[in-house]
Each structure stands twice: as structure tokens, then as C-alpha cells.
Amino acid sequence: MTTVGQENARMLASLLGIEEADAAQRLDKTVLVTVAPGFTAVGGEVSELLERTIHVARSDEGKPDLELVIGSVQPATSGPYLFASLNQRGVTIDAASLRHSNEHVHPLLTALAACHIAAAALHRVIGSSSLPRFGLPLSVDFAELGIPERGLATALDISGAVLVGGGAVGNGFLRALRHLEVRGTLRMVDPKVVGEGNPNRCLYFTGDHVGLPKAPALAQAAQPDFPGLRLEPHACTFGELVAKTGPADTAIVTVDSRRARRSLQKEIPRRVIDASTTDARAVIVHSHSQPTDDACLACIYRHIPDEHARERSIAEALGIDIETVREGFISPDAAARIAKAHFSVEASTIVGRAYDTLFKELCSAQALLTPEGRQVLAPFAFVSALAGVLLVVELLRSNHQAATTNYWTVDPWGAPIGRLRRLRPRVPECEFCADDDARSLAHSLWTQNGEVR
Ligand SMILES: [Zn+2]
């Protein structure tokens, strides 16, 4: 099995509580996507998401496990079928055929629809009652997103923002952002290289990108989608960029650990727009502007005891101490120690990589059945893509002062529900908010003459 297939199988093994081999079998499925004229944009996006996880058939490949029929078109096989339709109000997915109207749908909404259609198709072919509940028909109402009026029609100058993280959600963010008219310069930071499992969910990456630094690889792959925007990659951390160029106006946060988020908050960006995934079970969106009396990024991702457990299991599995794991990236010295405990590992090939990544590659599916292991699991492509779309939506809401809440959790197997948005309060023990110096620095940085800048 390829590394990409393995990452997907581990994800499913963990979700269902089964062995990796059984999971691989369940993912060995073929979906035929039949698309009506007028629905080719959504059909294309759905196929791109699905083919990172299962096999997407061309029409001449024999009987598929599922035929996904999008729009008003005659099915090509005798089934089983899943039908999908979308219009300006939303997307509907059902086991029975649907009524259609051919309306122009904004491509950002089409991209969101594609995530939900891919989820439904995947749920159908995996066919397990252990997966998160999935009810048909599924209706997604675009109004639940709370996109401000004119938000999709106005050109956006994104200069001053930094995209933090070039992994799955970072890819998803750019894939979604390409559907808006964006100008200026977007700086992008990521100190890591593209790992072998990344193409399972990073839509701009292919096998050819493995081993290359993430930020430049992503910038180069995505640049053709942004004629009016310059992507400026930096192969370093957000902290290193801030040290060079000064505080950032907006951090668009897509990093993969709670610890990295807390340390990012200490760099005090004026504004944070953040999205994360909890394996394939949830997408979490957070935003705030400094100074704030409500939750900051470090409040939302405050330290939880489980993190110790995760770091401990990584340390134990790799044969190093927990303090070393907390450094985040593998030093030459640590690489030598890991190579001693794992004969299959060559020290020189792992220097500079993230501990989470190596842990995922080395440890069996069994290790990933623990809650600590689950936190480092790679989600399916559609989950990261959904996080990317919701990140763009949050950016629009924040730009138009429509973000009166700071926290939203969305079930990737269900529909986004606007009333679940919440305003979360500051956490008294937050390592940023409880630090008076840090808070007064935030005030002096981002307020002028008593006015918020
Ligand atoms: Zn805080």
C-alpha cells in the first residue's frame, strides 16, 4: 500500500476502531461520478476530493460500488446511486433522485457543496454504522455560513496577512481563496518539508513534492490560481518571520498542534483567523482581533492534560525523552538516538522533520487507536478542504465586522449550523491572557489614541 493509502486507512481504522488492514479493504472502493452539463464545476471538485481517498472511476471501468449522480442527468449504471443537486440556496444530497434548477452558484459555495457531497459518497461506500451518524437527505443551507452581504462580490486585498502552515488546511484555504478576487501579497510560512503522506489530503501536492520545503512548494503550485495575488513563501516559523519583519496584522492559522497555536499567540498578531480539524470528526473555527476581552487563540487551544499523554506516547515510541519531543522538530542529536532505537530509520533522513509526522509513519495502527494517537491522525481530504472553505468564510466575516462570535464547530459529516457559533470567554489560566505584560503589549501594539487600529 502507498503511504497515502496508509494514512487514509489509519484514519478510518481509528474512526471505526478496527485494524488498519480491514480499513484499507473498506477504502478499496470505486465511485463513478456522473455529472450533468452545468454542474461540471462541482463535479470536478468532488472528484478531486474523492480521488485522494478512494478510487474514482471513468465511465468505462465496469460496475462501481456507487454511482454519484450530480444534477439532471441519466445515470450510467444500474446503481447503487447517490444523487446531489445544488442551487443558490444550498446543496441537497439524497438516495432518491432530486429536482434541479440550473442556477449560477458562487464557486466558493460550490467548493463547500463539494465537501459535503464527497462526505456523503464516502459515507455510503464505507457503509459503517460506527462512522459519525449520517442522515439522508442531507440539506446544506448556505445562509448558515453567515457570509456578509457583498462579501463574495467585493475584491479583497490580503496584504499584511500571513498564512501560517502549508499543510492540509493551508492547502484547503488557498484552494478556497482562489474562488475570490484577491489582490496584494500573501506571505506564507512553514518550516517543514512535504511528507510522504501529505498528498492524501493536500490538494496542491503530488508525490513529486515529497521532501521539498512546504511553503515554497505550495506557493509555486498555487500561484497560477491567483493572477492578482503574489504568494511569498518563507521556509521558517511564524515567530522567525515576526522577528525579521515585525508584528503581523493578520495570522491565518492552519498549523497542526495546540502547542504551536499557543506559541503563535505570543507573537501577538492583531488578528487571528484559525481553523483546525479533530481527525475526521470536527472542524473548529476561531477568530479574534486584539485587544480583546474574550478568548484568544491560546485560550481556545489551552494546554490540556491529554497533550502530555500524546507527547509521552511519542517519546516512548521513538525512544527519546519528552522534553526533546516538545522541541517540535528533530535535531541531529535526537535523530541519532531515534535511529538507534529504530533500525529502519536512517538518522540523516529525519533531521528537521516534525515528531508528529515521524510518529505517524513509524507507529502501527494499534498505537493510533488511543486518544493520544488520534490527535496526530491525518483527516480525509474533504475534511481539510472544508476547514479551508470555512477559514475563507471567517476571513470574510471578520473583514466585514460580521464576526460577533469567536468559535464555531462544524460536523464535516453533517451540515454547518449557524446557531452553534459561540462567543467564548477568556480562560483565566490562559498562558497569554494571564500574562499582564503580554496583554499590555497587545494593547500598545494594536490601539492608538484609545482607538482600535
Ligand atoms: Zn487567552
PDB file of C-alpha atoms in Angstrom, residues 10 16 53 59 62 104 117 152 271 285 290 309 322 371:
ATOM      1  CA  ARG A  10      -5.221   4.625   9.623  1.00  0.00           C
ATOM      2  CA  LEU A  16     -14.158   2.646  13.342  1.00  0.00           C
ATOM      3  CA  THR A  53      -9.261   8.815  -0.535  1.00  0.00           C
ATOM      4  CA  SER A  59     -17.255   5.674 -17.234  1.00  0.00           C
ATOM      5  CA  GLY A  62     -17.321  -1.637 -15.164  1.00  0.00           C
ATOM      6  CA  HIS A 104     -25.207  30.161 -11.198  1.00  0.00           C
ATOM      7  CA  ILE A 117     -21.160  15.683  -1.435  1.00  0.00           C
ATOM      8  CA  LEU A 152     -18.366  37.352  -2.138  1.00  0.00           C
ATOM      9  CA  ARG A 271      -5.985  39.462  14.211  1.00  0.00           C
ATOM     10  CA  VAL A 285     -13.060  27.776  13.514  1.00  0.00           C
ATOM     11  CA  GLN A 290      -6.545  42.315  19.614  1.00  0.00           C
ATOM     12  CA  ALA A 309      -0.145  11.863  27.136  1.00  0.00           C
ATOM     13  CA  ILE A 322       9.536  14.034  26.470  1.00  0.00           C
ATOM     14  CA  PRO A 371      -6.929   9.056  22.073  1.00  0.00           C
TER      15      PRO A 371
END
